[in-house]
Coordinates of C-alpha atoms and ligand atoms in Angstrom, one line a residue:
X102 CA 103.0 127.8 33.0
X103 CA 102.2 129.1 36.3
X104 CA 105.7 130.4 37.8
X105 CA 104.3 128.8 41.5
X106 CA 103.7 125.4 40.1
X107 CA 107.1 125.5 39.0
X108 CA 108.5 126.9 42.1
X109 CA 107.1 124.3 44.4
X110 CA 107.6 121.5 42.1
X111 CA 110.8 121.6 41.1
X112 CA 112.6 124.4 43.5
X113 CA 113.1 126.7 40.3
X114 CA 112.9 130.3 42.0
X115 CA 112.0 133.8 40.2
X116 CA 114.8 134.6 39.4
X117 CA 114.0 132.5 35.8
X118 CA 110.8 133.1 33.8
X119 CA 108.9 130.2 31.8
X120 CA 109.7 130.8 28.4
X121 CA 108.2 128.0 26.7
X122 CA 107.7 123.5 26.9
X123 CA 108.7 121.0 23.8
X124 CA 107.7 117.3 23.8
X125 CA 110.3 115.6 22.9
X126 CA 110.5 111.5 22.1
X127 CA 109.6 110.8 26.1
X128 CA 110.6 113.8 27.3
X129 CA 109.3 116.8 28.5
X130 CA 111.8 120.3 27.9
X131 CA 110.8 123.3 30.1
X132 CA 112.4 126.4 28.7
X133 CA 113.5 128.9 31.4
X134 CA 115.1 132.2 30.8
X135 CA 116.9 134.6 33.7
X136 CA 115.2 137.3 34.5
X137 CA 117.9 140.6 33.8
X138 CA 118.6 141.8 37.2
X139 CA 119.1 145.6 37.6
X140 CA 121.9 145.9 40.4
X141 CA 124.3 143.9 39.0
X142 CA 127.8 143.3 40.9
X143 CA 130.8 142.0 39.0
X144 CA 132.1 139.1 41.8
X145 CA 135.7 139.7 40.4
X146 CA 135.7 143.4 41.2
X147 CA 133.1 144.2 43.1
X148 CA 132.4 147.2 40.9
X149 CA 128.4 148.0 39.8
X150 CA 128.7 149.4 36.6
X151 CA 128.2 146.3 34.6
X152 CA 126.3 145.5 30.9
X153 CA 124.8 142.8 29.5
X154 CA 126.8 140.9 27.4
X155 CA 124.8 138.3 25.6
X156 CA 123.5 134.9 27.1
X157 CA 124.7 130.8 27.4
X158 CA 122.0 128.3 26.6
X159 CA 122.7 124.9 29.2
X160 CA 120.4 121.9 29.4
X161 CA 119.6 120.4 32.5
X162 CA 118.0 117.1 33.9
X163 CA 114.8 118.0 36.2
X164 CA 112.7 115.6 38.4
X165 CA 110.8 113.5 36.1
X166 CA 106.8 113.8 35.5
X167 CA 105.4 110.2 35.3
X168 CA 107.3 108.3 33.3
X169 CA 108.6 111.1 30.9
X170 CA 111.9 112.5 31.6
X171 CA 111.9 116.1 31.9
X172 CA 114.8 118.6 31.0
X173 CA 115.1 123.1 31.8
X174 CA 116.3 124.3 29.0
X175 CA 117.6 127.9 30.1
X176 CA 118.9 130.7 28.8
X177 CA 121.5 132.6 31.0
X178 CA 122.1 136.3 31.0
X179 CA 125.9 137.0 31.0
X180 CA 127.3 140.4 32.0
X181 CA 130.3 142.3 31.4
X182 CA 132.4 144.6 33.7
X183 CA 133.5 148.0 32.6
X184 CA 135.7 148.5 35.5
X185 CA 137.9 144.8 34.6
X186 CA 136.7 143.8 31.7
X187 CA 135.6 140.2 33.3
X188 CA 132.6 138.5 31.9
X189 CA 129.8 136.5 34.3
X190 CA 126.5 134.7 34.1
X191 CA 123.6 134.9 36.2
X192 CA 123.3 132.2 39.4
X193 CA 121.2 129.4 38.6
X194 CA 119.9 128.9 42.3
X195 CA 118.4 125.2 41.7
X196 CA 121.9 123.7 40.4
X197 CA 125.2 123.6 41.0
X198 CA 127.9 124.1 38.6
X199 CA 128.2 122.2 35.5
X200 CA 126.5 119.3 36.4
X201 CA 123.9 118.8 34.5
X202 CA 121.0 118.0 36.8
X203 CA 119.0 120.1 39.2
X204 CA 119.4 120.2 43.3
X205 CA 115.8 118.3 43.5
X206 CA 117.4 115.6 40.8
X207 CA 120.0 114.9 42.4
X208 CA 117.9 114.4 45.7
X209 CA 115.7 112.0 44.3
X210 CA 118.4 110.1 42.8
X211 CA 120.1 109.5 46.4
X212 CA 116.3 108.9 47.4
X213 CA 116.2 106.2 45.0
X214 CA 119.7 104.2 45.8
X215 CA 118.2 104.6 49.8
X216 CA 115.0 102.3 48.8
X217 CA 117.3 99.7 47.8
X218 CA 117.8 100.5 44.0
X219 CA 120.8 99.4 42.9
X220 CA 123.1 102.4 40.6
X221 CA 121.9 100.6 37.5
X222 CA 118.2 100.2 38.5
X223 CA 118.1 104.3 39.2
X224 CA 119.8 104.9 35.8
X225 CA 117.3 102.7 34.0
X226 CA 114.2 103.9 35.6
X227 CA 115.4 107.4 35.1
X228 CA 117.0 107.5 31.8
X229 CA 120.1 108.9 32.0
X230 CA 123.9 106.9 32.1
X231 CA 125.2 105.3 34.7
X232 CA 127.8 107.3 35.6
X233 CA 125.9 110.2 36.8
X234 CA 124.0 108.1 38.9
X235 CA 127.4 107.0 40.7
X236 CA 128.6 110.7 40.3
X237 CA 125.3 112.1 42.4
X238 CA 126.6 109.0 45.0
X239 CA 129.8 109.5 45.1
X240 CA 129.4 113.3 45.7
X241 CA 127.2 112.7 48.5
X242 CA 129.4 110.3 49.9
X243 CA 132.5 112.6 49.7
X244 CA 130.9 115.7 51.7
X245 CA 129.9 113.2 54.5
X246 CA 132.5 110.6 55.1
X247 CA 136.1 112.0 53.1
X248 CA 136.8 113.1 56.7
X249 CA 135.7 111.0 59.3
X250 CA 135.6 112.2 63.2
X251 CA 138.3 110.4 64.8
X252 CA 138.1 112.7 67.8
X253 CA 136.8 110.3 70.0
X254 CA 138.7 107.2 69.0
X255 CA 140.8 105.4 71.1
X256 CA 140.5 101.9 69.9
X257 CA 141.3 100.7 66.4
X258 CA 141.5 97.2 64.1
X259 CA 144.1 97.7 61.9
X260 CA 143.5 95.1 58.7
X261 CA 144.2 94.5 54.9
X262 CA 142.6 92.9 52.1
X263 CA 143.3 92.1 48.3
X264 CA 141.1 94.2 46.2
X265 CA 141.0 91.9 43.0
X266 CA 142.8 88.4 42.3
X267 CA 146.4 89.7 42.1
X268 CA 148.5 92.1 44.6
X269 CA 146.5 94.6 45.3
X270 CA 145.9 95.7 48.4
X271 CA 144.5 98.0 51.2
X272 CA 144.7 98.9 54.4
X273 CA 141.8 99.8 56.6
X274 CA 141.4 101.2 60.0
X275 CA 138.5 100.5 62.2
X276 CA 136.8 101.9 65.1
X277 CA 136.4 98.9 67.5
X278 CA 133.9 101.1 69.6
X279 CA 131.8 102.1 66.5
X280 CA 132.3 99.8 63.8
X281 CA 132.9 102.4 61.4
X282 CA 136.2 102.1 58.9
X283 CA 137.8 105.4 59.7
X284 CA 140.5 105.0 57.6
X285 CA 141.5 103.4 53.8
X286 CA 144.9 103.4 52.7
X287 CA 147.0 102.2 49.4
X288 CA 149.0 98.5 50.0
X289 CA 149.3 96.9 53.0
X290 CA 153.1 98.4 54.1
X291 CA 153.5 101.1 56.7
X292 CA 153.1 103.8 54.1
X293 CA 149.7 102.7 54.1
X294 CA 148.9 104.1 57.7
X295 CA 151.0 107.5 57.5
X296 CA 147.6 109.8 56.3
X297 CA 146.0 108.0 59.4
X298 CA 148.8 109.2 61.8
X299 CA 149.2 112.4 60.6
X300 CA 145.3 112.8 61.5
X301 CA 145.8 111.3 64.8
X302 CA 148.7 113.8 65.6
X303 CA 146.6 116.7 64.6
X304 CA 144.0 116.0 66.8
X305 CA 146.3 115.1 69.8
X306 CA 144.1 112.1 70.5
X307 CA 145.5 109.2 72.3
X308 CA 145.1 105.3 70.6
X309 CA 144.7 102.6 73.7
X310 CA 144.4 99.5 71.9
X311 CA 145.2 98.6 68.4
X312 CA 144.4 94.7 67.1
X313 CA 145.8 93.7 64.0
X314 CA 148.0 90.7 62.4
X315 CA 151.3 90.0 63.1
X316 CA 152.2 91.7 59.7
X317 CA 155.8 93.4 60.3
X318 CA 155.0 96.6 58.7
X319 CA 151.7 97.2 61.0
X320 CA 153.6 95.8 64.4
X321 CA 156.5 98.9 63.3
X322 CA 153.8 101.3 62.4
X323 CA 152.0 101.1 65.4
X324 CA 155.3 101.1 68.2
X325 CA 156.7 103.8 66.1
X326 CA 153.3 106.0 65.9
X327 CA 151.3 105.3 69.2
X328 CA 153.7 103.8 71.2
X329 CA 151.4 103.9 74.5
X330 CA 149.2 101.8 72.9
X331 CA 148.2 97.6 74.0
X332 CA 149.1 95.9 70.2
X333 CA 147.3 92.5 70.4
X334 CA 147.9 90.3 67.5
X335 CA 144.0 89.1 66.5
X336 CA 143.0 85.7 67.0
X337 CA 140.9 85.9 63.7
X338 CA 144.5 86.1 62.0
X339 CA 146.3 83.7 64.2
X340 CA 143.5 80.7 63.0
X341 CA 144.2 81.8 59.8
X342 CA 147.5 80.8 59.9
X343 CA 147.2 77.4 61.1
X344 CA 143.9 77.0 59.1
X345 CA 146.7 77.7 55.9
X346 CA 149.6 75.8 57.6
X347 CA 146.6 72.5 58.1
X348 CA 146.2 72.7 54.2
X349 CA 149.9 73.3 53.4
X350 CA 149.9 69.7 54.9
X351 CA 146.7 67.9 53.4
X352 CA 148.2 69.2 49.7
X353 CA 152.0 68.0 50.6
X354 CA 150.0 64.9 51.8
X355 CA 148.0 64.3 48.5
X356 CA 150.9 64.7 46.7
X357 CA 153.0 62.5 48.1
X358 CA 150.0 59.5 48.0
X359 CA 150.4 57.7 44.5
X360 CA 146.8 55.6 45.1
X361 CA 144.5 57.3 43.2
X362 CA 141.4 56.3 45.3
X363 CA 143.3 57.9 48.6
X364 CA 144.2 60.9 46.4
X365 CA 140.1 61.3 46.2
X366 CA 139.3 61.1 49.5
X367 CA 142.2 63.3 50.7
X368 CA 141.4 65.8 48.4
X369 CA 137.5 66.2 49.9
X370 CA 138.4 66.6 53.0
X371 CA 139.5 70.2 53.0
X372 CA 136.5 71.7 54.1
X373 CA 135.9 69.1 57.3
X374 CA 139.3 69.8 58.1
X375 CA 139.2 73.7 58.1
X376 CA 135.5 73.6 59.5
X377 CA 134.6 75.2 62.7
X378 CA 132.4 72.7 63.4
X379 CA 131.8 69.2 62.0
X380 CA 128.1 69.2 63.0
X381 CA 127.0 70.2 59.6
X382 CA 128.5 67.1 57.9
X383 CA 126.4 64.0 57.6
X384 CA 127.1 61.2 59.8
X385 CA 128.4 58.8 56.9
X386 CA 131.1 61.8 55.8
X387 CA 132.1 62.3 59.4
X388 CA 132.8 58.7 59.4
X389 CA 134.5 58.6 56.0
X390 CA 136.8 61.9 57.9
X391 CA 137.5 60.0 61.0
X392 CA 138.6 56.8 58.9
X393 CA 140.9 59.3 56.6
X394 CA 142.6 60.7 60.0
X395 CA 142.7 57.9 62.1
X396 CA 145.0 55.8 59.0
X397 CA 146.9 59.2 58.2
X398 CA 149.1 60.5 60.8
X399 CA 150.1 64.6 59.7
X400 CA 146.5 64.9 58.8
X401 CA 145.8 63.5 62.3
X402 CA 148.0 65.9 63.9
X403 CA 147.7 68.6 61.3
X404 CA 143.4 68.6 62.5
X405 CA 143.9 68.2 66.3
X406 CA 146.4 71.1 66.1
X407 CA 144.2 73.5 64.7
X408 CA 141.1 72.3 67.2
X409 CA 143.0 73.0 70.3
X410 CA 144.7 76.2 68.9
X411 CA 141.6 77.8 70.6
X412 CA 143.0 76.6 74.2
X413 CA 145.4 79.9 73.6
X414 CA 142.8 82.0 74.6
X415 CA 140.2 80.1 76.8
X416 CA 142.6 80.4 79.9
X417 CA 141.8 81.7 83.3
X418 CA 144.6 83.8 83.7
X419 CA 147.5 85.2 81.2
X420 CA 150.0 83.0 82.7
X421 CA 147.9 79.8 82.0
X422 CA 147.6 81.1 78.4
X423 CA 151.2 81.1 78.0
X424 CA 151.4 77.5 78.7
X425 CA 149.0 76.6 76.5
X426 CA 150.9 78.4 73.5
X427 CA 153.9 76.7 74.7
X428 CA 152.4 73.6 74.8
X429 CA 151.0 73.9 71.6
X430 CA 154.4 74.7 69.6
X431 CA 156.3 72.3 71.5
X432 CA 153.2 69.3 70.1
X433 CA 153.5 71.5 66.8
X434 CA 157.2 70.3 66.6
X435 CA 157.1 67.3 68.0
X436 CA 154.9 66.8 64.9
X437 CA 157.6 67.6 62.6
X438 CA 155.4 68.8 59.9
X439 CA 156.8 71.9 58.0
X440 CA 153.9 74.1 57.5
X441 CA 153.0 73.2 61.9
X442 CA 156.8 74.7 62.9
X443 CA 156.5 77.3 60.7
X444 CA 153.9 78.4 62.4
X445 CA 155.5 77.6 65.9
X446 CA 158.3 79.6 65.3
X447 CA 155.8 82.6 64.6
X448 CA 153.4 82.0 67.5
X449 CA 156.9 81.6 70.1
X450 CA 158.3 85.5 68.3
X451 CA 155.2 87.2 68.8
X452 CA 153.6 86.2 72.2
X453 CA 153.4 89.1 73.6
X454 CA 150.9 90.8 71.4
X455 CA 149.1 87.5 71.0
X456 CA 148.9 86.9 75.2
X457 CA 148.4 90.8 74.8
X458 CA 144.6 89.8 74.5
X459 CA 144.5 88.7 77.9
X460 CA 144.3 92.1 79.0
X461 CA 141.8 93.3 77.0
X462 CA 139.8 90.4 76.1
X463 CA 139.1 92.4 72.5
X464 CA 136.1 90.1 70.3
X465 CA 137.2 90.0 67.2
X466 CA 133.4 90.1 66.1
X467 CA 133.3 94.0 65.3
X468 CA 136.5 93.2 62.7
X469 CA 135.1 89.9 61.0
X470 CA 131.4 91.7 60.6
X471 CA 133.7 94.7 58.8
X472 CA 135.5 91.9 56.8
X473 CA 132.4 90.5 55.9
X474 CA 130.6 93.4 54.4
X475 CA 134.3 94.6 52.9
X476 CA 133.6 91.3 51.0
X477 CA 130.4 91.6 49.6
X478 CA 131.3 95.7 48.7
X479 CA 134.7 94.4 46.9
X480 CA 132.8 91.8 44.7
X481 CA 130.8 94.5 43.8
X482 CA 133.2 97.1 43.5
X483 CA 134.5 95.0 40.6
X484 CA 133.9 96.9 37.7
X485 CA 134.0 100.2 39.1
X486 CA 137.6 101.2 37.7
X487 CA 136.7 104.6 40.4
X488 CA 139.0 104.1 43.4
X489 CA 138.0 107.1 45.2
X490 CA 134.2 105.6 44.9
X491 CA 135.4 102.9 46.5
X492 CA 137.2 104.2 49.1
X493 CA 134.0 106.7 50.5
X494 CA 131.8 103.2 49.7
X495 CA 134.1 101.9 52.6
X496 CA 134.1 104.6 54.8
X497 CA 130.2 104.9 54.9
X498 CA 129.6 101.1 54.6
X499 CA 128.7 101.5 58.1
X500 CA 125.5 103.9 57.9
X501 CA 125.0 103.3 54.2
X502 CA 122.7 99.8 52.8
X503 CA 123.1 101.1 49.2
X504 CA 123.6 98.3 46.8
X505 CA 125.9 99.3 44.2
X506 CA 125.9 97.3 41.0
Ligands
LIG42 ZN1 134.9 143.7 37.7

């Protein structure tokens, strides 16, 4: 085989020699010896005076021809040192190593996942296991996102989310310029954020805003680490709260009604209640939802509390703003339902971060897309059982579509 076909094909240089192909089942074995290089120098010692000291046989995967699967079979001089007595092999310029695949592999295997194959599809199609496929990916991703740039960052989403069913959590930091999650951290305590700080500290930059929930453990973090910084509690989590604290109610309410027909109709009305908007619903269950409210007081109260929760932040100035929260927890009482001055209590404690937003007017919509696509990654990352994987999947989720089941 001519030595340029294989050196513009596949990248294998002159430094090997063609030796030799098998046909094999559906596969294609090119066999490659090293050429024996005359100046040798022993990269222990730097000393010249080296022999040959017999040679390691490694199989390799190369780019595939067709449909048949094609593997360098090579045969690697090995040298000894007379001045230490160390042994060492000949480079193999086209791989890296002892991974079993060539430079040109691995590229077309990242080229692959970037056309929208999925880790699975590229293993098929290529014949090899799965987990080299995610090992090529997950090596790419670690070289270009283990250490994201934070130099320029000044404003950052703090936020957490259970990995599986259970209490598992992370923590993630977000670039609210960029988009991009800069940061992934173990649980959801302050320990969590103390890589992140560290970084920040080391390159002396200065955080200007942080959003995040009103979780204790991020609200100490954040005075404690960057305490020039705005802290506004998010919206997004503060309608959470009273979205949970309106179904604490319905449930409390279901169980408390003994007619099983009410039960029924209680229990369907989860999703109209928690709904953003009841457009969606046809005009015969929006009836059936105004009947259920209008002839059940703390669901009556529970809903209207959560639809004018918004008021909080649709103010002209902060100061109006403040009334409105006021006003809201003093109805929320008035309504003596649990779950409602629960919630209260919480909104009253931390007003300042929540009226914080006033001065920044922060959308929430760069955190909930992140939350979204954290989501859809996390259903997938499923069966991985590769944390790290997971991790750099986050932290290039922004500039990376590849699908990874
Ligand atoms: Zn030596």
């Amino acid at each position: 085989m001519e030595l340029s076909f294989l050196y513009h094909g596949f990248g294998i240089d002159r430094s090997y020699h063609y030796h030799a192909t098998e046909y094999k089942d559906n596969s294609i074995i090119l066999k490659l010896k090293s050429i024996p290089i005359k100046k040798v120098t022993c990269p222990h010692c730097g000393c010249t005076e080296v022999i040959r000291y017999g040679v390691i046989h490694r199989m390799i995967h190369n780019l595939p021809i067709g449909s048949k699967r094609t593997f360098l079979y090579l045969t690697v001089q090995r040298y000894q040192c007379k001045a230490c007595g160390k042994v060492h092999q000949s480079d193999i310029p086209f791989t890296r190593g002892n991974v079993s695949y060539t430079y040109r592999f691995q590229r077309y295997v990242l080229d692959l996942l970037r056309l929208g194959g999925t880790i699975t599809d590229v293993a098929k199609h290529l014949g090899v296991g799965w987990d080299m496929v995610k090992d090529i990916h997950k090596d790419y991703l670690k070289k270009k996102y283990s250490h994201p740039d934070i130099s320029k960052v000044t404003k950052i989403g703090i936020d957490e989310f259970a990995v599986r069913k259970g209490h598992v959590y992370k923590t993630i930091v977000v670039d609210l310029d960029t988009g991009r999650i800069i940061h992934v951290g173990d649980g959801k305590g302050s320990d969590s954020l103390t890589a992140f700080w560290k970084k920040v500290k080391r390159n002396n930059i200065k955080i200007e805003l942080v959003t995040s929930d009103m979780s204790a453990a991020y609200i100490s973090s954040v005075a404690q680490n960057a305490p020039q910084a705005k802290h506004v509690y998010d919206k997004f989590h503060v309608v959470e709260l009273v979205n949970d604290a309106v179904d604490k109610v319905r449930r409390s309410v279901w169980n408390q009604e003994n007619d099983i027909e009410k039960r029924k109709l209680i229990k369907g009305t989860r999703w109209m209640l928690l709904s953003k908007s009841l457009d969606k619903f046809d005009e015969e269950s929006r009836k059936r939802f105004d009947n259920i409210l209008n002839t059940n007081k703390p669901l009556f109260e529970a809903y209207y509390l959560k639809e004018d929760l918004c008021q909080i932040w649709m103010q002209k100035s902060k100061a109006e703003g403040e009334e409105q929260l006021e006003y809201w927890c003093a109805r929320a009482r008035e309504s003596k339902l649990t779950a409602m001055i629960k919630v209260a209590n919480t909104l009253l404690a931390k007003r300042t971060g929540i009226l914080a937003w006033y001065d920044c007017k922060m959308t929430n919509a760069v955190l909930e897309g992140t939350n979204n696509k954290v989501k859809v990654l996390k259903r997938k990352a499923f069966g991985y059982r590769d944390d790290e994987y997971f991790k750099l999947l986050l932290l290039g989720m922004k500039d990376e579509t590849v699908k990874t089941e």
